[in-house]
């Protein structure tokens, strides 16, 4: 039995928010309330930036009904940040931690954020400051190492899978070529989830392009042409991060005004440029090849070419989160606190799957911060179809339990 | 008591689908099953195009569980069309109607579609063909004349109101300027609905631009600047149909490759061009005026500028329809059949509001096809704020009952 480390605790939220990042926050708040060794529990406004500016919110006495409402609200209730904590930044953090006797640091974030936590933790160790640092994963991209999946992914996956179920019916109503651009910088997890609601091979998305597989403009146009010839229409799900045959991101080639964030990441979302580019390609190069036969439905409609970029709705749409994702995100927050109080340890909370299908479940383990920090987990080959534009049943089996149910679609034809 | 007109019936769906257009279809199917004077009930594939091509689906024996699943599925289960029935087109329709002894024609659609129904009906009268033609309204744009509101609007309004509630929290997490482009060609009803989830004046959308009010680039930039100065961030909801100070659509000016449909309408959706244009404007002309003060949150984040174009999700997202809208759309289909069987009449089904707030309800009346055909109902002045960029409490009172409830948002700060 270790001696309990007494002191205050701070929690922050970082990176792109999700629909359940506040479930994790509330899970931690609820758990820490039961820990006598913790004095004050402070919420940092806008992550590490709130720490260095000493912008804190007291989390000790938030009424339970407020907590419950916050848990069900998308985005970061404490505010988020894109700041990366370098050496100098972390020294500021230490001074604040010392000043406020902060001994427990919980940081909810993605892979950029786990790296931040790792740096802060290492600097604390070097400085001989006894600090227990815990990264709690969140990302709709599902691209963190070690963990089976990431809190936030299931809800975003539910959103895009549902969206494509409706969009496919919309496309069947007014046939044409429809391009849907989905978030996911380096990994195709979220774009792959667009397929989860398909029930037969006539259902869209008919083509799925992920960053894990190079795709040339020529190949994509040929694929679309084939689907239109077969079905008279084509719904395409494209990751914002797709790369061409040379390995260059399509978005990079397209963008004349490249904006990068503090981590050097290209701005992919918040712009319709990639979707419009693909739509224009189809219009220019494929339209002439599409039959326009007014007597022969639905091919006649296939000259209708549209592109949607789903954008921030994927991570922020309220009232439609996955119940599984919500419960797991809450669990991750609670477990981080329990790990923190269990002894002299630090790390990143990770899920291990304990069963699948009807027996689906997870347990929480503690991963090394170094094993999670900065790394990206792309989709394994077993989840990617050989044809280069689809997912496999193995992926479906992996992802379906996470979305917590999908709407029922009815058809007359 | 009139003699019952015996014959077959046909129903079609036209124009841009909604989340509840199949509720109307199923309402009509259920009602017509109880009418002994109707022989076969045929569904036309892809609206009038399916009629002239004799592409019909038998609707008499669809199992109830299939009907219920179809009712809850977005988009047109029979397929839709953008075809406009001119004189020659309608003569083809008559020949098909005579051949199949069709005496009841139900056409579910928007304002373009009510005009189609009106033309078909007039030609039937001129030809001495006894036909009962009923237009049943549907449009997420809510811009049909006579009716208090249109089936389809409530669900789309619920989607965009919810989306902005989440997007506002996302913007509060990572402050900046966020542009959201909402569907609505000539009327601002749907864009106005983005405000329905706001609970105080810090909540976005902070600025709302509708086609009913001219807005110059300069004025919009000035408005955004003011909000950023006050709140450190700004969420803007923009109708795709906004017009500049000369009355020209922004989209028209921007688009170098204008695509028009058979009705001569400019393609506004399925492209991120307008949102990207506004985002680029803010970046170019406003960014330099935004303070970037790392010690002063949240103003520091306001150089983050993003644009989302909500696109087809607004009319096709499944599992999130307004229960009020669903029930009313079903009612409209049922009532159309009851009107059709009540005597020698024709017309467009319209809602009259029988109460508001907690007493909200509607009854159905029959409007003249001529009074609905082709016209557009824009938002009245009482629903538009004097400042040119907001809606009024009167609009909120009008629209809130239609969305059937919104998510609860919780905040810590």
mmCIF file of N, CA and C in Angstrom, chain A residues 17 25 45-46 49 53 55 57 62 66 69-70 73-76 79-81 159 162-163 166 169-170 172-175 259 267 269-273 276 283 294-295 297 300 304 306-313 315-320 408-413, chain B residues 17 25 45-46 49 53 55 57 62 66 69-70 73-76 79-81 159 162-163 166 169-170 172-175 259 267 269-273 276 283 294-295 297 300 304 306-313 315-320 408-413:
data_model
loop_
_atom_site.group_PDB
_atom_site.id
_atom_site.type_symbol
_atom_site.label_atom_id
_atom_site.label_comp_id
_atom_site.label_asym_id
_atom_site.label_seq_id
_atom_site.Cartn_x
_atom_site.Cartn_y
_atom_site.Cartn_z
ATOM 1 N N UNK A 17 -12.576 18.634 -30.446
ATOM 2 C CA UNK A 17 -13.538 18.012 -29.531
ATOM 3 C C UNK A 17 -14.289 16.852 -30.183
ATOM 4 N N UNK A 25 -14.795 13.949 -19.028
ATOM 5 C CA UNK A 25 -14.612 14.985 -18.010
ATOM 6 C C UNK A 25 -15.502 14.716 -16.795
ATOM 7 N N UNK A 45 -9.062 26.072 -18.388
ATOM 8 C CA UNK A 45 -9.764 26.619 -19.556
ATOM 9 C C UNK A 45 -8.844 26.520 -20.773
ATOM 10 N N UNK A 46 -9.326 25.856 -21.823
ATOM 11 C CA UNK A 46 -8.562 25.700 -23.064
ATOM 12 C C UNK A 46 -7.215 24.997 -22.842
ATOM 13 N N UNK A 49 -3.088 25.873 -22.309
ATOM 14 C CA UNK A 49 -3.082 27.330 -22.347
ATOM 15 C C UNK A 49 -3.747 27.913 -21.093
ATOM 16 N N UNK A 53 -1.890 30.231 -18.124
ATOM 17 C CA UNK A 53 -2.521 31.526 -17.819
ATOM 18 C C UNK A 53 -3.311 31.509 -16.512
ATOM 19 N N UNK A 55 -6.002 30.019 -15.783
ATOM 20 C CA UNK A 55 -7.437 30.181 -16.011
ATOM 21 C C UNK A 55 -8.120 28.874 -15.624
ATOM 22 N N UNK A 57 -11.360 26.646 -13.602
ATOM 23 C CA UNK A 57 -12.747 26.576 -13.165
ATOM 24 C C UNK A 57 -12.791 25.561 -12.026
ATOM 25 N N UNK A 62 -19.980 21.225 -8.693
ATOM 26 C CA UNK A 62 -20.941 21.373 -9.798
ATOM 27 C C UNK A 62 -22.154 20.487 -9.501
ATOM 28 N N UNK A 66 -26.369 19.552 -13.589
ATOM 29 C CA UNK A 66 -25.502 20.275 -14.532
ATOM 30 C C UNK A 66 -24.470 19.330 -15.126
ATOM 31 N N UNK A 69 -26.035 17.190 -17.769
ATOM 32 C CA UNK A 69 -26.270 17.942 -19.014
ATOM 33 C C UNK A 69 -24.959 18.182 -19.756
ATOM 34 N N UNK A 70 -23.919 18.513 -19.003
ATOM 35 C CA UNK A 70 -22.600 18.724 -19.624
ATOM 36 C C UNK A 70 -22.109 17.431 -20.284
ATOM 37 N N UNK A 73 -23.415 16.958 -23.665
ATOM 38 C CA UNK A 73 -23.208 18.075 -24.587
ATOM 39 C C UNK A 73 -21.912 17.875 -25.371
ATOM 40 N N UNK A 74 -21.970 17.999 -26.704
ATOM 41 C CA UNK A 74 -20.746 17.857 -27.500
ATOM 42 C C UNK A 74 -19.756 18.988 -27.226
ATOM 43 N N UNK A 75 -18.528 18.795 -27.667
ATOM 44 C CA UNK A 75 -17.441 19.779 -27.585
ATOM 45 C C UNK A 75 -16.897 19.880 -26.164
ATOM 46 N N UNK A 76 -15.812 20.600 -26.011
ATOM 47 C CA UNK A 76 -15.086 20.637 -24.750
ATOM 48 C C UNK A 76 -15.665 21.698 -23.818
ATOM 49 N N UNK A 79 -13.306 24.172 -22.765
ATOM 50 C CA UNK A 79 -12.561 24.797 -23.857
ATOM 51 C C UNK A 79 -11.377 23.928 -24.220
ATOM 52 N N UNK A 80 -10.965 24.004 -25.465
ATOM 53 C CA UNK A 80 -9.856 23.192 -25.955
ATOM 54 C C UNK A 80 -8.743 24.091 -26.479
ATOM 55 N N UNK A 81 -7.676 23.473 -26.946
ATOM 56 C CA UNK A 81 -6.546 24.241 -27.481
ATOM 57 C C UNK A 81 -5.824 23.405 -28.518
ATOM 58 N N UNK A 159 -22.708 8.857 -36.629
ATOM 59 C CA UNK A 159 -23.188 9.993 -37.422
ATOM 60 C C UNK A 159 -22.954 9.751 -38.920
ATOM 61 N N UNK A 162 -25.029 6.775 -40.360
ATOM 62 C CA UNK A 162 -26.427 7.186 -40.529
ATOM 63 C C UNK A 162 -26.563 8.138 -41.705
ATOM 64 N N UNK A 163 -25.660 9.098 -41.770
ATOM 65 C CA UNK A 163 -25.706 10.089 -42.850
ATOM 66 C C UNK A 163 -25.672 9.414 -44.210
ATOM 67 N N UNK A 166 -28.981 7.728 -45.169
ATOM 68 C CA UNK A 166 -29.935 8.687 -45.716
ATOM 69 C C UNK A 166 -29.493 9.194 -47.076
ATOM 70 N N UNK A 169 -30.264 6.860 -49.853
ATOM 71 C CA UNK A 169 -31.682 6.911 -50.257
ATOM 72 C C UNK A 169 -31.954 8.181 -51.062
ATOM 73 N N UNK A 170 -31.329 9.276 -50.683
ATOM 74 C CA UNK A 170 -31.464 10.529 -51.431
ATOM 75 C C UNK A 170 -30.938 10.335 -52.855
ATOM 76 N N UNK A 172 -30.713 7.492 -54.459
ATOM 77 C CA UNK A 172 -31.617 6.590 -55.184
ATOM 78 C C UNK A 172 -32.847 7.350 -55.674
ATOM 79 N N UNK A 173 -33.252 8.392 -54.933
ATOM 80 C CA UNK A 173 -34.403 9.205 -55.319
ATOM 81 C C UNK A 173 -34.103 10.041 -56.549
ATOM 82 N N UNK A 174 -32.949 10.689 -56.532
ATOM 83 C CA UNK A 174 -32.529 11.557 -57.632
ATOM 84 C C UNK A 174 -31.133 11.105 -58.047
ATOM 85 N N UNK A 175 -31.060 10.098 -58.907
ATOM 86 C CA UNK A 175 -29.773 9.436 -59.185
ATOM 87 C C UNK A 175 -28.728 10.380 -59.767
ATOM 88 N N UNK A 259 -3.080 26.158 -45.219
ATOM 89 C CA UNK A 259 -2.986 26.641 -43.843
ATOM 90 C C UNK A 259 -2.582 25.474 -42.956
ATOM 91 N N UNK A 267 -4.581 22.148 -43.056
ATOM 92 C CA UNK A 267 -6.025 22.297 -42.796
ATOM 93 C C UNK A 267 -6.815 21.563 -43.859
ATOM 94 N N UNK A 269 -10.245 20.217 -42.991
ATOM 95 C CA UNK A 269 -11.667 20.416 -42.756
ATOM 96 C C UNK A 269 -12.006 21.898 -42.799
ATOM 97 N N UNK A 270 -13.303 22.176 -42.772
ATOM 98 C CA UNK A 270 -13.726 23.563 -42.818
ATOM 99 C C UNK A 270 -13.534 24.169 -44.184
ATOM 100 N N UNK A 271 -13.543 23.330 -45.192
ATOM 101 C CA UNK A 271 -13.407 23.788 -46.578
ATOM 102 C C UNK A 271 -14.038 22.743 -47.474
ATOM 103 N N UNK A 272 -14.734 23.173 -48.504
ATOM 104 C CA UNK A 272 -15.345 22.222 -49.431
ATOM 105 C C UNK A 272 -14.467 21.934 -50.625
ATOM 106 N N UNK A 273 -13.195 22.320 -50.558
ATOM 107 C CA UNK A 273 -12.337 22.298 -51.748
ATOM 108 C C UNK A 273 -12.135 20.896 -52.329
ATOM 109 N N UNK A 276 -15.436 19.601 -53.895
ATOM 110 C CA UNK A 276 -15.726 20.334 -55.129
ATOM 111 C C UNK A 276 -14.771 19.921 -56.248
ATOM 112 N N UNK A 283 -17.529 15.906 -63.371
ATOM 113 C CA UNK A 283 -18.278 16.684 -64.360
ATOM 114 C C UNK A 283 -17.494 16.807 -65.660
ATOM 115 N N UNK A 294 -33.574 9.379 -71.474
ATOM 116 C CA UNK A 294 -34.774 9.779 -70.735
ATOM 117 C C UNK A 294 -35.770 8.631 -70.591
ATOM 118 N N UNK A 295 -35.636 7.593 -71.388
ATOM 119 C CA UNK A 295 -36.580 6.471 -71.302
ATOM 120 C C UNK A 295 -36.087 5.413 -70.327
ATOM 121 N N UNK A 297 -34.691 4.788 -66.802
ATOM 122 C CA UNK A 297 -34.336 5.176 -65.435
ATOM 123 C C UNK A 297 -33.518 4.071 -64.785
ATOM 124 N N UNK A 300 -30.607 7.900 -66.487
ATOM 125 C CA UNK A 300 -30.797 9.255 -66.991
ATOM 126 C C UNK A 300 -30.416 10.325 -65.984
ATOM 127 N N UNK A 304 -26.344 14.199 -62.661
ATOM 128 C CA UNK A 304 -26.446 15.011 -61.460
ATOM 129 C C UNK A 304 -25.233 14.716 -60.580
ATOM 130 N N UNK A 306 -22.930 15.940 -57.337
ATOM 131 C CA UNK A 306 -22.940 16.785 -56.150
ATOM 132 C C UNK A 306 -21.847 16.346 -55.186
ATOM 133 N N UNK A 307 -21.354 17.283 -54.385
ATOM 134 C CA UNK A 307 -20.361 16.948 -53.367
ATOM 135 C C UNK A 307 -20.742 17.604 -52.038
ATOM 136 N N UNK A 308 -20.682 16.839 -50.979
ATOM 137 C CA UNK A 308 -20.869 17.374 -49.629
ATOM 138 C C UNK A 308 -19.616 17.107 -48.811
ATOM 139 N N UNK A 309 -19.199 18.088 -48.046
ATOM 140 C CA UNK A 309 -18.116 17.913 -47.086
ATOM 141 C C UNK A 309 -18.754 17.975 -45.709
ATOM 142 N N UNK A 310 -18.720 16.860 -44.997
ATOM 143 C CA UNK A 310 -19.520 16.757 -43.770
ATOM 144 C C UNK A 310 -19.050 17.701 -42.662
ATOM 145 N N UNK A 311 -17.763 17.991 -42.634
ATOM 146 C CA UNK A 311 -17.256 19.015 -41.731
ATOM 147 C C UNK A 311 -17.469 18.736 -40.254
ATOM 148 N N UNK A 312 -17.636 19.796 -39.495
ATOM 149 C CA UNK A 312 -17.599 19.713 -38.038
ATOM 150 C C UNK A 312 -18.814 19.048 -37.420
ATOM 151 N N UNK A 313 -19.884 18.870 -38.200
ATOM 152 C CA UNK A 313 -21.047 18.134 -37.684
ATOM 153 C C UNK A 313 -20.642 16.746 -37.204
ATOM 154 N N UNK A 315 -18.231 15.752 -35.524
ATOM 155 C CA UNK A 315 -17.727 15.669 -34.153
ATOM 156 C C UNK A 315 -18.586 16.428 -33.169
ATOM 157 N N UNK A 316 -19.565 17.186 -33.638
ATOM 158 C CA UNK A 316 -20.273 18.093 -32.722
ATOM 159 C C UNK A 316 -21.787 17.976 -32.754
ATOM 160 N N UNK A 317 -22.357 17.099 -33.576
ATOM 161 C CA UNK A 317 -23.821 17.044 -33.660
ATOM 162 C C UNK A 317 -24.392 16.488 -32.352
ATOM 163 N N UNK A 318 -25.290 17.230 -31.703
ATOM 164 C CA UNK A 318 -25.812 16.787 -30.398
ATOM 165 C C UNK A 318 -27.033 15.876 -30.537
ATOM 166 N N UNK A 319 -27.329 15.142 -29.491
ATOM 167 C CA UNK A 319 -28.560 14.346 -29.456
ATOM 168 C C UNK A 319 -28.500 13.079 -30.287
ATOM 169 N N UNK A 320 -27.328 12.728 -30.800
ATOM 170 C CA UNK A 320 -27.247 11.550 -31.669
ATOM 171 C C UNK A 320 -25.988 10.721 -31.383
ATOM 172 N N UNK A 408 -33.385 2.126 -38.900
ATOM 173 C CA UNK A 408 -33.898 1.098 -39.799
ATOM 174 C C UNK A 408 -34.335 1.770 -41.099
ATOM 175 N N UNK A 409 -33.899 1.204 -42.208
ATOM 176 C CA UNK A 409 -34.246 1.777 -43.516
ATOM 177 C C UNK A 409 -35.281 0.871 -44.191
ATOM 178 N N UNK A 410 -36.351 1.454 -44.710
ATOM 179 C CA UNK A 410 -37.365 0.697 -45.453
ATOM 180 C C UNK A 410 -37.343 1.079 -46.914
ATOM 181 N N UNK A 411 -37.666 0.103 -47.780
ATOM 182 C CA UNK A 411 -37.689 0.366 -49.223
ATOM 183 C C UNK A 411 -38.929 -0.245 -49.859
ATOM 184 N N UNK A 412 -39.397 0.396 -50.903
ATOM 185 C CA UNK A 412 -40.513 -0.146 -51.673
ATOM 186 C C UNK A 412 -40.031 -0.807 -52.951
ATOM 187 N N UNK A 413 -38.840 -0.453 -53.402
ATOM 188 C CA UNK A 413 -38.344 -0.964 -54.692
ATOM 189 C C UNK A 413 -36.958 -1.560 -54.514
ATOM 190 N N UNK B 17 -36.134 15.537 -51.997
ATOM 191 C CA UNK B 17 -36.807 14.780 -50.932
ATOM 192 C C UNK B 17 -36.645 15.435 -49.553
ATOM 193 N N UNK B 25 -46.489 9.563 -48.145
ATOM 194 C CA UNK B 25 -46.778 8.435 -49.034
ATOM 195 C C UNK B 25 -47.511 7.330 -48.276
ATOM 196 N N UNK B 45 -42.672 5.560 -60.376
ATOM 197 C CA UNK B 45 -41.233 5.640 -60.112
ATOM 198 C C UNK B 45 -40.694 6.955 -60.654
ATOM 199 N N UNK B 46 -40.075 7.734 -59.769
ATOM 200 C CA UNK B 46 -39.506 9.024 -60.178
ATOM 201 C C UNK B 46 -40.559 9.974 -60.753
ATOM 202 N N UNK B 49 -42.051 11.382 -64.493
ATOM 203 C CA UNK B 49 -41.246 10.607 -65.443
ATOM 204 C C UNK B 49 -41.638 9.128 -65.415
ATOM 205 N N UNK B 53 -43.370 6.930 -68.539
ATOM 206 C CA UNK B 53 -42.674 5.697 -68.916
ATOM 207 C C UNK B 53 -43.378 4.444 -68.396
ATOM 208 N N UNK B 55 -43.710 3.336 -65.479
ATOM 209 C CA UNK B 55 -42.915 2.615 -64.468
ATOM 210 C C UNK B 55 -43.652 2.722 -63.143
ATOM 211 N N UNK B 57 -45.177 0.946 -59.393
ATOM 212 C CA UNK B 57 -45.019 -0.035 -58.321
ATOM 213 C C UNK B 57 -46.405 -0.239 -57.708
ATOM 214 N N UNK B 62 -48.534 -3.836 -49.711
ATOM 215 C CA UNK B 62 -47.261 -3.713 -48.998
ATOM 216 C C UNK B 62 -47.503 -4.061 -47.525
ATOM 217 N N UNK B 66 -43.315 -3.172 -43.434
ATOM 218 C CA UNK B 66 -42.531 -2.498 -44.468
ATOM 219 C C UNK B 66 -42.972 -1.045 -44.591
ATOM 220 N N UNK B 69 -41.503 0.997 -41.807
ATOM 221 C CA UNK B 69 -40.071 1.261 -42.018
ATOM 222 C C UNK B 69 -39.877 2.301 -43.115
ATOM 223 N N UNK B 70 -40.669 2.200 -44.181
ATOM 224 C CA UNK B 70 -40.580 3.186 -45.265
ATOM 225 C C UNK B 70 -40.948 4.576 -44.743
ATOM 226 N N UNK B 73 -38.123 6.316 -43.192
ATOM 227 C CA UNK B 73 -36.909 6.411 -44.011
ATOM 228 C C UNK B 73 -36.911 7.715 -44.804
ATOM 229 N N UNK B 74 -35.798 8.467 -44.745
ATOM 230 C CA UNK B 74 -35.736 9.715 -45.518
ATOM 231 C C UNK B 74 -35.720 9.446 -47.028
ATOM 232 N N UNK B 75 -35.926 10.510 -47.778
ATOM 233 C CA UNK B 75 -35.871 10.486 -49.247
ATOM 234 C C UNK B 75 -37.107 9.797 -49.829
ATOM 235 N N UNK B 76 -37.262 9.883 -51.141
ATOM 236 C CA UNK B 76 -38.475 9.422 -51.812
ATOM 237 C C UNK B 76 -38.391 7.940 -52.121
ATOM 238 N N UNK B 79 -38.774 7.146 -55.608
ATOM 239 C CA UNK B 79 -37.895 7.912 -56.505
ATOM 240 C C UNK B 79 -38.526 9.249 -56.803
ATOM 241 N N UNK B 80 -37.673 10.234 -57.069
ATOM 242 C CA UNK B 80 -38.146 11.582 -57.342
ATOM 243 C C UNK B 80 -37.696 12.026 -58.729
ATOM 244 N N UNK B 81 -38.057 13.233 -59.102
ATOM 245 C CA UNK B 81 -37.668 13.764 -60.410
ATOM 246 C C UNK B 81 -37.592 15.282 -60.332
ATOM 247 N N UNK B 159 -32.826 19.495 -37.517
ATOM 248 C CA UNK B 159 -31.435 19.134 -37.820
ATOM 249 C C UNK B 159 -30.520 20.356 -37.736
ATOM 250 N N UNK B 162 -30.218 21.824 -34.128
ATOM 251 C CA UNK B 162 -29.355 20.969 -33.312
ATOM 252 C C UNK B 162 -27.898 21.124 -33.738
ATOM 253 N N UNK B 163 -27.678 21.116 -35.045
ATOM 254 C CA UNK B 163 -26.318 21.238 -35.569
ATOM 255 C C UNK B 163 -25.655 22.515 -35.057
ATOM 256 N N UNK B 166 -24.583 22.299 -31.388
ATOM 257 C CA UNK B 166 -23.303 21.616 -31.242
ATOM 258 C C UNK B 166 -22.154 22.449 -31.791
ATOM 259 N N UNK B 169 -21.001 25.123 -29.489
ATOM 260 C CA UNK B 169 -20.141 24.611 -28.408
ATOM 261 C C UNK B 169 -18.738 24.279 -28.959
ATOM 262 N N UNK B 170 -18.697 23.760 -30.181
ATOM 263 C CA UNK B 170 -17.397 23.493 -30.814
ATOM 264 C C UNK B 170 -16.622 24.801 -30.992
ATOM 265 N N UNK B 172 -17.014 27.503 -29.212
ATOM 266 C CA UNK B 172 -16.603 27.983 -27.890
ATOM 267 C C UNK B 172 -15.360 27.232 -27.404
ATOM 268 N N UNK B 173 -15.223 25.977 -27.819
ATOM 269 C CA UNK B 173 -14.062 25.170 -27.431
ATOM 270 C C UNK B 173 -12.792 25.657 -28.105
ATOM 271 N N UNK B 174 -12.889 25.899 -29.394
ATOM 272 C CA UNK B 174 -11.751 26.358 -30.191
ATOM 273 C C UNK B 174 -12.204 27.618 -30.921
ATOM 274 N N UNK B 175 -12.107 28.771 -30.266
ATOM 275 C CA UNK B 175 -12.734 29.996 -30.794
ATOM 276 C C UNK B 175 -12.188 30.403 -32.156
ATOM 277 N N UNK B 259 -24.483 25.906 -62.901
ATOM 278 C CA UNK B 259 -25.302 24.808 -63.402
ATOM 279 C C UNK B 259 -26.749 25.087 -63.034
ATOM 280 N N UNK B 267 -27.671 25.941 -59.390
ATOM 281 C CA UNK B 267 -27.249 24.933 -58.414
ATOM 282 C C UNK B 267 -26.538 25.599 -57.248
ATOM 283 N N UNK B 269 -26.619 23.952 -53.854
ATOM 284 C CA UNK B 269 -26.154 22.934 -52.923
ATOM 285 C C UNK B 269 -25.211 21.969 -53.617
ATOM 286 N N UNK B 270 -24.599 21.110 -52.803
ATOM 287 C CA UNK B 270 -23.667 20.147 -53.369
ATOM 288 C C UNK B 270 -22.382 20.808 -53.808
ATOM 289 N N UNK B 271 -22.059 21.921 -53.178
ATOM 290 C CA UNK B 271 -20.813 22.630 -53.456
ATOM 291 C C UNK B 271 -20.463 23.453 -52.232
ATOM 292 N N UNK B 272 -19.182 23.523 -51.914
ATOM 293 C CA UNK B 272 -18.758 24.317 -50.771
ATOM 294 C C UNK B 272 -18.319 25.713 -51.159
ATOM 295 N N UNK B 273 -18.650 26.119 -52.383
ATOM 296 C CA UNK B 273 -18.079 27.356 -52.922
ATOM 297 C C UNK B 273 -18.455 28.603 -52.120
ATOM 298 N N UNK B 276 -16.722 28.580 -48.665
ATOM 299 C CA UNK B 276 -15.288 28.828 -48.822
ATOM 300 C C UNK B 276 -15.017 30.282 -49.196
ATOM 301 N N UNK B 283 -10.701 35.625 -43.957
ATOM 302 C CA UNK B 283 -9.253 35.440 -43.818
ATOM 303 C C UNK B 283 -8.492 36.631 -44.397
ATOM 304 N N UNK B 294 -2.053 35.991 -26.864
ATOM 305 C CA UNK B 294 -1.964 34.668 -26.255
ATOM 306 C C UNK B 294 -2.318 34.673 -24.778
ATOM 307 N N UNK B 295 -2.332 35.844 -24.172
ATOM 308 C CA UNK B 295 -2.671 35.895 -22.740
ATOM 309 C C UNK B 295 -4.158 36.111 -22.518
ATOM 310 N N UNK B 297 -7.660 34.938 -23.476
ATOM 311 C CA UNK B 297 -8.606 34.006 -24.086
ATOM 312 C C UNK B 297 -9.993 34.614 -24.070
ATOM 313 N N UNK B 300 -7.736 35.052 -28.638
ATOM 314 C CA UNK B 300 -6.540 34.529 -29.310
ATOM 315 C C UNK B 300 -6.863 33.494 -30.373
ATOM 316 N N UNK B 304 -8.812 31.430 -36.221
ATOM 317 C CA UNK B 304 -9.266 30.153 -36.761
ATOM 318 C C UNK B 304 -10.549 30.409 -37.556
ATOM 319 N N UNK B 306 -13.266 28.831 -40.335
ATOM 320 C CA UNK B 306 -13.714 27.597 -40.968
ATOM 321 C C UNK B 306 -15.082 27.801 -41.590
ATOM 322 N N UNK B 307 -15.362 27.045 -42.633
ATOM 323 C CA UNK B 307 -16.683 27.088 -43.250
ATOM 324 C C UNK B 307 -17.195 25.679 -43.479
ATOM 325 N N UNK B 308 -18.443 25.445 -43.126
ATOM 326 C CA UNK B 308 -19.117 24.181 -43.431
ATOM 327 C C UNK B 308 -20.353 24.472 -44.274
ATOM 328 N N UNK B 309 -20.555 23.655 -45.274
ATOM 329 C CA UNK B 309 -21.785 23.711 -46.056
ATOM 330 C C UNK B 309 -22.566 22.455 -45.717
ATOM 331 N N UNK B 310 -23.729 22.627 -45.070
ATOM 332 C CA UNK B 310 -24.402 21.463 -44.486
ATOM 333 C C UNK B 310 -24.916 20.484 -45.541
ATOM 334 N N UNK B 311 -25.269 20.973 -46.714
ATOM 335 C CA UNK B 311 -25.603 20.098 -47.839
ATOM 336 C C UNK B 311 -26.801 19.191 -47.612
ATOM 337 N N UNK B 312 -26.748 18.025 -48.220
ATOM 338 C CA UNK B 312 -27.921 17.152 -48.304
ATOM 339 C C UNK B 312 -28.275 16.478 -46.988
ATOM 340 N N UNK B 313 -27.386 16.516 -46.012
ATOM 341 C CA UNK B 313 -27.728 15.980 -44.692
ATOM 342 C C UNK B 313 -28.977 16.644 -44.140
ATOM 343 N N UNK B 315 -31.702 17.394 -45.452
ATOM 344 C CA UNK B 315 -32.984 16.828 -45.883
ATOM 345 C C UNK B 315 -33.004 15.313 -45.806
ATOM 346 N N UNK B 316 -31.864 14.680 -45.505
ATOM 347 C CA UNK B 316 -31.814 13.215 -45.629
ATOM 348 C C UNK B 316 -31.289 12.484 -44.414
ATOM 349 N N UNK B 317 -30.922 13.197 -43.346
ATOM 350 C CA UNK B 317 -30.339 12.514 -42.191
ATOM 351 C C UNK B 317 -31.411 11.666 -41.491
ATOM 352 N N UNK B 318 -31.170 10.358 -41.329
ATOM 353 C CA UNK B 318 -32.194 9.481 -40.750
ATOM 354 C C UNK B 318 -32.114 9.433 -39.229
ATOM 355 N N UNK B 319 -33.194 9.005 -38.614
ATOM 356 C CA UNK B 319 -33.175 8.767 -37.172
ATOM 357 C C UNK B 319 -33.231 10.020 -36.335
ATOM 358 N N UNK B 320 -33.476 11.172 -36.951
ATOM 359 C CA UNK B 320 -33.474 12.410 -36.177
ATOM 360 C C UNK B 320 -34.607 13.350 -36.616
ATOM 361 N N UNK B 408 -30.671 18.979 -24.914
ATOM 362 C CA UNK B 408 -30.336 19.861 -23.786
ATOM 363 C C UNK B 408 -28.825 20.100 -23.795
ATOM 364 N N UNK B 409 -28.444 21.343 -23.661
ATOM 365 C CA UNK B 409 -27.028 21.702 -23.664
ATOM 366 C C UNK B 409 -26.611 22.090 -22.248
ATOM 367 N N UNK B 410 -25.499 21.527 -21.781
ATOM 368 C CA UNK B 410 -24.966 21.887 -20.472
ATOM 369 C C UNK B 410 -23.655 22.640 -20.610
ATOM 370 N N UNK B 411 -23.403 23.561 -19.680
ATOM 371 C CA UNK B 411 -22.162 24.347 -19.719
ATOM 372 C C UNK B 411 -21.547 24.446 -18.330
ATOM 373 N N UNK B 412 -20.239 24.511 -18.291
ATOM 374 C CA UNK B 412 -19.527 24.716 -17.023
ATOM 375 C C UNK B 412 -19.099 26.168 -16.870
ATOM 376 N N UNK B 413 -19.013 26.891 -17.959
ATOM 377 C CA UNK B 413 -18.474 28.260 -17.909
ATOM 378 C C UNK B 413 -19.432 29.235 -18.573
#
